[in-house]
Every structure is written in C-alpha cells, then in structure tokens.
XYZ file of C-alpha atoms in Angstrom:
163
model
C -25.819 0.792 -7.963
C -23.720 3.598 -6.220
C -21.491 5.834 -7.885
C -18.720 4.080 -6.734
C -19.401 0.554 -8.401
C -20.211 2.310 -11.731
C -17.458 5.034 -11.564
C -14.622 2.820 -11.303
C -15.082 0.304 -13.741
C -16.004 3.252 -15.914
C -12.979 5.274 -15.561
C -10.961 1.720 -16.095
C -12.635 1.395 -19.260
C -11.826 4.732 -20.608
C -8.336 4.728 -19.851
C -7.766 1.079 -20.969
C -9.386 2.595 -24.450
C -6.646 5.312 -24.332
C -4.223 3.296 -23.630
C -5.753 0.904 -26.564
C -5.870 3.547 -29.017
C -2.099 4.672 -28.134
C -0.146 1.189 -28.819
C -2.502 -0.318 -31.452
C -3.716 2.062 -33.755
C -0.980 4.769 -33.385
C 1.313 1.504 -32.988
C 3.449 3.615 -30.385
C 5.328 1.813 -27.701
C 4.201 2.072 -23.746
C 7.355 4.221 -22.916
C 5.888 6.642 -25.649
C 2.554 6.624 -24.134
C 3.924 6.998 -20.609
C 5.818 9.916 -21.561
C 3.219 11.597 -23.513
C 0.832 11.401 -20.166
C 3.282 13.048 -18.430
C 3.691 15.717 -20.438
C 0.174 16.277 -20.534
C 0.146 16.630 -16.817
C 3.045 18.882 -16.675
C 1.270 21.456 -19.031
C -1.872 20.991 -17.113
C -0.085 22.106 -13.939
C 1.964 24.738 -14.950
C -1.279 26.131 -16.888
C -3.183 25.916 -13.562
C -0.108 27.266 -11.612
C -0.219 30.608 -14.067
C -3.843 30.778 -14.036
C -3.778 30.399 -10.189
C -1.244 33.112 -10.054
C -2.497 35.698 -11.916
C -5.963 35.247 -10.056
C -4.571 35.333 -6.891
C -5.364 32.231 -5.593
C -3.622 29.859 -3.488
C -3.050 26.481 -5.323
C -5.531 23.707 -3.941
C -3.914 20.762 -3.285
C -0.193 20.496 -4.047
C 1.056 17.738 -5.792
C 4.119 17.103 -4.588
C 2.391 16.182 -0.854
C 0.736 13.525 -2.321
C 1.946 10.271 -0.670
C 0.733 6.504 -0.705
C 0.259 5.160 2.857
C 2.467 2.077 4.017
C -0.572 0.447 4.633
C -2.195 0.942 1.103
C 1.471 -0.062 -0.534
C 1.220 -3.433 2.076
C -1.999 -4.245 0.889
C -1.142 -4.038 -3.038
C 2.127 -5.809 -2.725
C 0.005 -8.662 -0.842
C -2.790 -8.912 -3.379
C -0.023 -9.120 -5.866
C 1.489 -11.380 -4.032
C -1.697 -13.452 -3.342
C -2.419 -13.638 -7.151
C 1.523 -14.418 -8.352
C 0.897 -17.251 -5.539
C -2.806 -18.709 -6.443
C -1.456 -18.824 -10.113
C 1.681 -20.705 -9.554
C -0.183 -23.395 -7.513
C -2.762 -23.644 -10.003
C 0.223 -24.585 -12.289
C 2.071 -26.494 -9.598
C -1.032 -28.781 -9.386
C -1.852 -29.144 -12.986
C 1.367 -29.737 -14.098
C 2.142 -32.941 -11.628
C -1.077 -34.743 -13.387
C -2.726 -35.484 -9.882
C -5.780 -33.464 -10.730
C -6.464 -34.593 -14.374
C -9.481 -32.540 -14.885
C -7.252 -29.510 -13.633
C -4.998 -30.203 -16.181
C -7.425 -30.601 -19.020
C -8.812 -27.220 -17.681
C -5.304 -25.768 -17.710
C -4.433 -27.210 -21.078
C -7.619 -25.865 -22.465
C -7.355 -22.383 -21.906
C -4.029 -22.024 -22.413
C -4.862 -23.513 -26.210
C -7.400 -21.006 -26.352
C -5.353 -18.015 -25.334
C -2.553 -19.238 -28.108
C -5.522 -19.248 -30.604
C -6.884 -16.196 -29.872
C -2.870 -14.636 -29.805
C -2.646 -15.800 -33.376
C -5.875 -14.227 -34.262
C -5.300 -11.138 -32.766
C -2.594 -8.701 -31.454
C -1.566 -8.489 -27.604
C -3.421 -5.013 -26.980
C -6.518 -6.332 -28.578
C -6.539 -9.411 -26.497
C -5.666 -6.887 -23.195
C -8.582 -4.625 -24.460
C -10.994 -7.295 -24.701
C -10.224 -8.688 -21.848
C -10.791 -5.174 -19.836
C -13.765 -4.685 -21.532
C -14.727 -7.999 -20.197
C -13.784 -7.294 -17.024
C -15.709 -3.645 -17.000
C -18.982 -5.581 -18.223
C -18.517 -8.326 -15.263
C -18.076 -5.335 -12.692
C -21.169 -3.955 -14.313
C -23.474 -6.690 -14.300
C -22.418 -7.789 -10.425
C -23.663 -4.001 -9.281
C -26.432 -4.453 -11.235
C -30.063 -4.235 -9.548
C -30.897 -6.834 -12.575
C -28.780 -9.226 -10.963
C -30.341 -9.090 -7.849
C -33.696 -9.610 -9.593
C -32.589 -12.602 -11.137
C -30.758 -14.414 -8.015
C -32.612 -17.501 -7.879
C -31.428 -18.469 -4.238
C -33.805 -15.314 -3.289
C -36.379 -15.920 -5.761
C -36.568 -19.643 -5.005
C -39.164 -21.363 -2.778
C -38.289 -20.778 1.167
C -35.634 -23.302 2.207
C -34.589 -24.040 -0.923
C -30.965 -22.753 -1.898
C -30.849 -20.954 0.993
C -28.245 -21.883 4.113
C -29.903 -22.594 6.806
C -28.463 -21.004 10.163
C-alpha cells in the first residue's frame, strides 16, 4: 500500500476527529471552528515569519501565491454535479414507482437513516460515516484484499473475463 493511499484517509480521519470534537463535545458551531482554524493559521504563519526574519531566511513558500488551477476547479465542480445528478436520478426513478425494488431500497435506507438520526446527533452520524469511509478506503488498498479476491484464487477461467 503506497503512502498516498494510506495518507489520504488518515488525514481525513484526523481532520474529521478534530471537527467532531469541536462540534460535538465542545458544542461549538461550524463557524466557530472555521474561525479557530484561521486564528491558528494566522498565528502560526506570524510566528514562522518572525522566526525566518530573525534568522535571515527567506520564506520558502509564499501562501499568497497559492492558487487552485482552473482545471482542478472544473474537475471538482463536475464531480459535485455528477454526484448530485446521480442522487437526483435515483430519487426520481424511486419516486415514480417504476422500479419497485429501488423504491423499497431507498425507502428502507431512508427509514434506517431516520431511526439513526433519532438515536444519535448529526455530528455523531457524520463522524461514524467518515470512520466507515476511511475503513473502506484502508480495506480496498490493503494487500489482504488482493489475497482474498476470489476471482484471482479461483480455478482458471472461472470468474475471469476472456478476451
């Protein structure tokens, strides 16, 4: 498993844990969290700037020059549009009643989410979802998953596409 595959969900889990702590245990708002993050960044950059100035070191990276490329912004917006469009399409098909199995699946999932929402707070449900997502990413990138893959372990020709 490469460092990028391990690092991304690990950073996501740490950031999610900090957000969960701030919102659930401290009972602070998301606006308060964003303000705290900016205060910590501002103080850290000020201290580093003063330290670099005292040691006569030029700043290695100027944060004011950081920019997101147009291509990255387009990819992000396209991904969000595809996700919203797919969810809307599934809900539309389920609501028309043409696909009864899909209707039952969506209804069951929404009922479970409703019951879960009554048992736990919103930040707790979001944090559990984040933990499950990170666990899924870790499992998909695990070498153990390659070993457990039945298509690779099965007899020749079984479960494999012939081209």
